[in-house]
Amino acid sequence: MSVKPVTITITGAGGQIGYALLFRIASGAMLGAETPVRLHLLEIPQGVRAAEGAALELQDAAFPLLHGVEVYDDPRSAFEGTEIAMLVGARPRTAGMERGDLLAANGGIFGPQGAAINAGAADGVRVVVVGNPANTNALIAASHAPDVPADRFTALTRLDHNRALGQLAATLGARVGSLRDVTIWGNHSATQFPDVSHATVDGEPVPHLLAARLGGVDTAKEWLVDSFIPRVAKRGAEIIEVRGSSSVASAASAAIDHVRDWVHGTTNGWTSAAVVSDGSYGVPEGLVSSFPVESVDGAWRIVQGLEVDAFAEHRISASVAELVEEREAVRALGLI
Ligand code: NAD
Ligand code: LMR
């Protein structure tokens, strides 16, 4: 029986992350080896030639799962019938900038794209925003799509989640695959809170393992506060400094993980994604904030009932306060 191809729109497809994403999606890494895909590449006119070049290379790679590639410079056509929208196209920051500094430059992209998704995307469309500042850009897009349920709009914090796994695995001498239940809370920014208080390695609590490895409970706490949290939260800036430009392959890989788990379900505990808040954990309703999430029956569900101690509450509130400020800023700019 032939399976109908899934239509996926990738914005900024002529850019760095676009280039890293397209070939993995076409190979089946995102939706699996049984699911054919049709790719819609959206660019601004200056980026169209680069996207067309990528389309030529996709043809040359002869992926059996790839059932077509179209290049567009018009959001309405690019989102027509789309089932998965990956909103990557936006300017990256450079050294010395915070991601929030991009709001004025990038915010204007996401209203028209939200409206185009509202007008033409398939029922049940799934949207992930990668372009920075990702949480608030997702809020802008969702606010222009009144007919699409808000839970279809998400922003990427899986890269932060994966960075946290990488740091913990290296420090504990553990396999990444043995770690579960790490959480990124809040904004994809330097205020985010990477939280290991519920995390385990092969069932052993990470806080205990860190204390054993680092010479006691106090040393482990110091490491978390002074090394781990800032290292994960500022890893994007570290990559920019070391590479000379912002993360690409790790960002594309995280976006693939996000969509794969959303469609196929989470299997090894929870993960992190920025979703529209329903008020859980005191995060104001409507903000797009990162939470511990599981994907069940094709929908993200915020993991409920976790204990949040005073330290965690303080960190989460600080990041949420920044999201509230960003919402005010885009309101003042007339973007929502
Ligand atoms: P890039 O400059 O290489 O590519 C961006 C592409 O977007 C360009 O080709 C540009 O022409 C295109 N573009 C700009 N406006 C557009 C629009 N309105 N419609 C369609 N395309 C448009 O940048 P990159 O390295 O691919 O990064 C893209 C974005 O992703 C940046 O904002 C970056 O900060 C962000 N990012 C987010 C994460 C995350 O974890 N959320 C990680 C890495 C990068
Ligand atoms: C990242 O986390 O690597 C991206 O958001 C790029 C950046 O500006 O940090």
XYZ file of C-alpha atoms and ligand atoms in Angstrom:
389
model
C 0.000 0.000 0.000
C 1.449 3.389 -0.941
C 1.694 5.953 1.864
C 0.689 9.560 1.095
C 3.691 11.917 1.339
C 3.741 14.389 4.244
C 4.083 18.026 3.157
C 6.734 19.895 5.146
C 7.470 23.616 4.781
C 10.935 24.814 5.769
C 11.471 28.555 5.902
C 14.971 29.973 5.491
C 15.725 26.844 3.473
C 18.583 28.593 1.672
C 20.368 29.323 4.954
C 22.739 27.352 7.152
C 20.251 25.424 9.302
C 18.031 24.878 6.270
C 20.911 23.194 4.466
C 21.599 20.934 7.459
C 17.899 20.046 7.842
C 16.804 19.246 4.315
C 18.962 16.216 3.663
C 18.207 14.574 6.991
C 14.467 15.084 6.535
C 14.628 13.690 3.000
C 16.616 10.669 4.232
C 13.833 9.712 6.661
C 15.624 10.758 9.871
C 12.643 12.838 11.026
C 9.493 10.918 10.091
C 10.940 7.454 9.625
C 11.929 5.149 6.797
C 8.311 4.400 5.834
C 7.093 7.984 5.373
C 7.607 9.802 2.064
C 7.895 13.579 2.187
C 7.222 16.536 -0.066
C 9.305 19.631 0.749
C 8.217 23.253 0.342
C 11.205 25.594 0.685
C 10.354 29.204 1.547
C 12.891 31.986 1.131
C 12.959 35.722 0.650
C 13.843 36.706 -2.939
C 17.568 37.135 -2.086
C 17.645 33.571 -0.703
C 15.780 31.848 -3.506
C 18.870 30.912 -5.566
C 20.470 29.234 -2.546
C 17.249 27.288 -1.906
C 17.086 26.328 -5.584
C 20.673 25.078 -5.328
C 19.729 22.939 -2.324
C 16.764 21.592 -4.316
C 19.137 20.560 -7.127
C 21.331 18.721 -4.644
C 18.314 17.012 -3.102
C 17.476 15.679 -6.559
C 21.072 14.509 -7.001
C 20.971 12.666 -3.672
C 18.130 10.497 -5.095
C 16.366 9.938 -1.765
C 13.689 7.277 -2.307
C 11.424 8.966 0.276
C 11.547 12.386 -1.404
C 8.420 12.864 -3.520
C 8.993 16.461 -4.610
C 10.632 19.801 -3.778
C 9.190 23.241 -4.551
C 10.851 26.599 -3.882
C 8.702 29.632 -3.003
C 9.161 33.273 -2.077
C 5.509 33.699 -1.115
C 4.338 32.390 2.285
C 0.737 31.771 1.128
C 1.853 29.273 -1.532
C 4.594 27.760 0.645
C 2.215 26.902 3.514
C -0.647 25.652 1.323
C -1.496 22.160 2.560
C 1.485 21.986 4.886
C 1.368 19.441 7.704
C 4.668 20.349 9.372
C 5.997 23.916 9.334
C 9.583 24.491 10.436
C 10.062 28.244 10.816
C 13.819 28.675 10.617
C 14.166 31.748 8.371
C 15.360 34.697 10.466
C 18.573 36.551 11.105
C 21.011 34.916 13.548
C 22.683 36.998 16.264
C 26.389 37.764 16.164
C 28.938 38.027 18.989
C 27.931 40.434 21.756
C 24.172 40.241 21.056
C 21.503 38.502 23.154
C 18.822 36.582 21.233
C 16.191 39.065 22.424
C 18.070 41.818 20.545
C 16.725 40.187 17.367
C 13.074 40.867 18.207
C 12.775 44.041 16.174
C 14.707 42.557 13.217
C 12.945 39.171 13.125
C 9.545 39.648 14.794
C 7.992 41.035 11.605
C 8.621 37.751 9.766
C 6.330 35.648 11.941
C 2.992 37.509 11.746
C 2.600 37.047 7.965
C 3.772 33.428 8.240
C 1.238 32.747 11.023
C -1.463 34.282 8.823
C -0.405 32.140 5.855
C -0.508 29.003 8.035
C -3.967 30.036 9.199
C -5.107 30.499 5.609
C -3.791 27.358 3.977
C -2.124 24.783 6.208
C -3.601 21.317 6.673
C -5.827 20.587 9.672
C -3.645 19.450 12.556
C -0.585 21.330 11.254
C 2.409 21.201 13.589
C 4.591 24.321 13.774
C 8.042 24.578 15.313
C 9.783 27.950 15.445
C 13.585 27.865 15.343
C 14.332 31.474 14.300
C 15.253 33.649 17.267
C 13.968 34.812 19.646
C 12.125 31.546 19.130
C 9.578 31.593 21.997
C 8.244 35.047 21.249
C 8.333 34.506 17.489
C 6.083 31.474 18.066
C 3.773 33.661 20.150
C 3.603 36.160 17.260
C 2.880 33.437 14.697
C 0.171 31.864 16.882
C -1.486 35.226 17.450
C -1.953 35.588 13.670
C -3.519 32.147 13.312
C -6.816 32.341 15.210
C -8.262 29.250 13.491
C -5.330 26.980 14.352
C -5.412 25.538 17.885
C -2.699 27.217 19.966
C -1.190 23.861 20.922
C -0.041 23.418 17.308
C 2.518 26.230 17.776
C 5.787 25.410 19.540
C 9.335 26.747 19.770
C 12.579 24.827 19.889
C 14.271 24.294 23.267
C 15.331 20.747 22.397
C 18.786 22.071 21.546
C 19.148 23.344 25.130
C 17.804 20.009 26.391
C 20.327 18.084 24.300
C 23.122 20.405 25.456
C 22.183 19.627 29.062
C 22.305 15.885 28.303
C 25.726 16.304 26.701
C 27.158 18.183 29.697
C 25.745 15.705 32.225
C 26.910 12.676 30.286
C 30.457 14.072 30.085
C 30.586 14.997 33.786
C 29.103 11.726 35.040
C 30.882 9.486 32.540
C 27.435 8.214 31.523
C 25.881 7.415 28.161
C 23.496 10.082 26.870
C 20.922 7.331 26.284
C 20.960 6.329 29.960
C 19.850 9.826 31.060
C 16.219 10.798 31.397
C 13.893 13.479 32.758
C 16.074 16.568 32.384
C 14.033 19.762 31.935
C 14.595 23.136 30.308
C 12.183 25.709 31.733
C 11.351 29.148 30.330
C 12.898 31.054 27.467
C 15.448 29.916 24.857
C 17.780 32.579 26.222
C 20.427 33.059 28.886
C 17.668 33.138 31.560
C 16.475 29.560 30.827
C 16.593 27.094 33.713
C 18.165 23.708 32.934
C 16.859 21.548 35.792
C 18.313 18.169 36.806
C 16.411 17.752 40.067
C 14.228 14.931 38.640
C 16.828 13.517 36.259
C 18.155 9.973 36.520
C 20.882 7.796 35.011
C 19.741 4.171 34.760
C 17.243 4.955 37.533
C 19.782 6.623 39.900
C 18.989 10.272 40.787
C 21.416 12.642 39.031
C 21.834 14.898 42.113
C 23.123 11.859 44.100
C 25.428 10.804 41.287
C 26.824 14.327 40.972
C 27.474 14.492 44.729
C 29.305 11.155 44.579
C 31.317 12.192 41.536
C 32.174 15.755 42.569
C 32.953 15.227 46.266
C 29.751 16.033 48.151
C 26.330 17.649 48.035
C 27.630 21.229 48.365
C 30.233 20.845 45.628
C 27.591 19.323 43.358
C 25.267 22.279 44.011
C 28.093 24.718 43.280
C 28.837 22.915 40.036
C 25.191 23.085 39.010
C 24.866 26.810 39.775
C 28.279 28.051 38.656
C 29.117 25.705 35.781
C 26.277 23.595 34.431
C 23.397 26.099 34.324
C 25.373 28.986 32.750
C 27.231 26.639 30.373
C 23.974 25.258 28.962
C 22.157 28.591 28.981
C 25.032 30.393 27.240
C 26.143 27.571 24.963
C 24.787 29.406 21.922
C 27.159 32.314 22.618
C 30.032 29.886 23.223
C 29.405 28.278 19.822
C 29.304 31.704 18.157
C 32.616 32.618 19.769
C 34.369 29.361 18.891
C 32.863 28.699 15.424
C 32.476 32.309 14.349
C 28.772 31.809 13.624
C 25.789 30.334 15.394
C 25.063 26.631 15.812
C 23.849 24.840 12.702
C 24.030 21.030 12.657
C 23.155 20.655 16.352
C 20.204 23.035 15.877
C 18.965 21.102 12.844
C 19.368 17.826 14.728
C 17.377 19.167 17.688
C 14.595 20.388 15.374
C 14.429 16.878 13.892
C 14.279 15.343 17.399
C 11.451 17.761 18.322
C 9.283 16.916 15.318
C 10.050 13.174 15.443
C 8.995 12.944 19.086
C 5.924 15.127 18.507
C 4.742 12.862 15.681
C 5.892 9.455 16.954
C 5.804 9.996 20.750
C 8.426 10.256 23.482
C 9.845 6.949 24.626
C 12.589 7.562 27.204
C 10.920 9.749 29.849
C 10.083 13.356 29.073
C 11.810 15.941 26.931
C 11.665 19.755 26.737
C 9.751 21.943 24.309
C 8.401 25.466 24.386
C 4.622 25.198 24.170
C 1.751 27.620 24.753
C 1.254 27.717 28.520
C -2.052 26.568 29.991
C -1.072 28.161 33.311
C 0.856 25.111 34.550
C 3.571 25.791 37.147
C 2.399 29.413 37.445
C 3.502 30.333 33.891
C 0.943 32.866 32.612
C -1.487 31.366 30.126
C -0.631 32.088 26.500
C 3.129 32.580 26.900
C 5.265 30.203 24.854
C 7.504 28.745 27.524
C 9.646 25.645 27.822
C 8.307 22.843 30.038
C 8.909 19.169 30.690
C 6.712 17.557 28.030
C 5.670 14.146 26.811
C 4.188 13.464 23.436
C 1.119 11.255 23.675
C -1.164 10.427 20.725
C 0.557 13.053 18.601
C 0.142 15.939 21.072
C 2.530 17.554 23.563
C 1.373 17.255 27.188
C 3.042 19.236 29.977
C 4.235 16.810 32.673
C 2.172 17.657 35.750
C 2.756 17.442 39.479
C 6.545 17.835 39.643
C 7.927 19.253 42.854
C 9.447 22.697 42.255
C 11.666 23.886 45.124
C 12.373 27.524 46.030
C 15.537 27.690 43.912
C 13.765 26.296 40.847
C 10.787 28.582 41.383
C 13.076 31.611 41.489
C 14.865 30.578 38.274
C 11.643 29.772 36.429
C 10.068 33.106 37.449
C 13.114 35.040 36.194
C 12.876 33.437 32.754
C 9.104 33.825 32.623
C 9.487 37.524 33.546
C 11.699 37.913 30.476
C 9.031 36.255 28.305
C 6.451 38.684 29.704
C 8.777 41.597 28.820
C 9.242 40.241 25.296
C 5.470 39.960 24.915
C 5.110 43.598 26.005
C 7.846 44.635 23.558
C 6.180 42.954 20.567
C 2.826 44.386 21.630
C 4.409 47.846 21.633
C 5.823 47.138 18.155
C 2.323 46.214 16.952
C 3.399 42.640 16.144
C 0.647 40.979 18.187
P 21.112 31.958 8.070
O 21.318 33.440 8.016
O 22.178 31.058 7.571
O 19.777 31.579 7.298
C 18.598 32.250 7.508
C 17.840 32.188 6.192
O 16.546 32.720 6.432
C 18.480 33.029 5.094
O 18.673 32.230 3.933
C 17.441 34.124 4.839
O 17.383 34.536 3.471
C 16.157 33.428 5.279
N 15.054 34.321 5.621
C 15.098 35.542 6.216
N 13.863 36.056 6.315
C 13.013 35.145 5.794
C 11.607 35.103 5.598
N 10.831 36.128 5.950
N 11.079 34.008 5.016
C 11.852 32.977 4.638
N 13.190 32.959 4.779
C 13.767 34.030 5.356
O 20.744 31.630 9.592
P 20.727 30.204 10.319
O 22.073 29.928 10.897
O 20.092 29.202 9.411
O 19.768 30.535 11.554
C 18.391 30.799 11.369
C 17.746 31.230 12.681
O 17.754 30.162 13.620
C 18.443 32.398 13.393
O 17.461 33.295 13.913
C 19.178 31.718 14.547
O 19.424 32.599 15.616
C 18.172 30.657 14.905
N 18.657 29.539 15.706
C 17.810 29.043 16.675
C 18.185 27.964 17.447
C 17.271 27.413 18.505
O 17.698 26.513 19.246
N 16.042 27.867 18.658
C 19.444 27.370 17.241
C 20.282 27.889 16.247
C 19.874 28.979 15.476
C 21.724 28.634 19.814
O 21.265 28.404 20.926
O 22.780 28.112 19.410
C 20.975 29.561 18.894
O 19.839 30.096 19.515
C 21.829 30.611 18.295
C 22.179 31.681 19.299
O 22.074 32.858 18.933
O 22.561 31.358 20.413
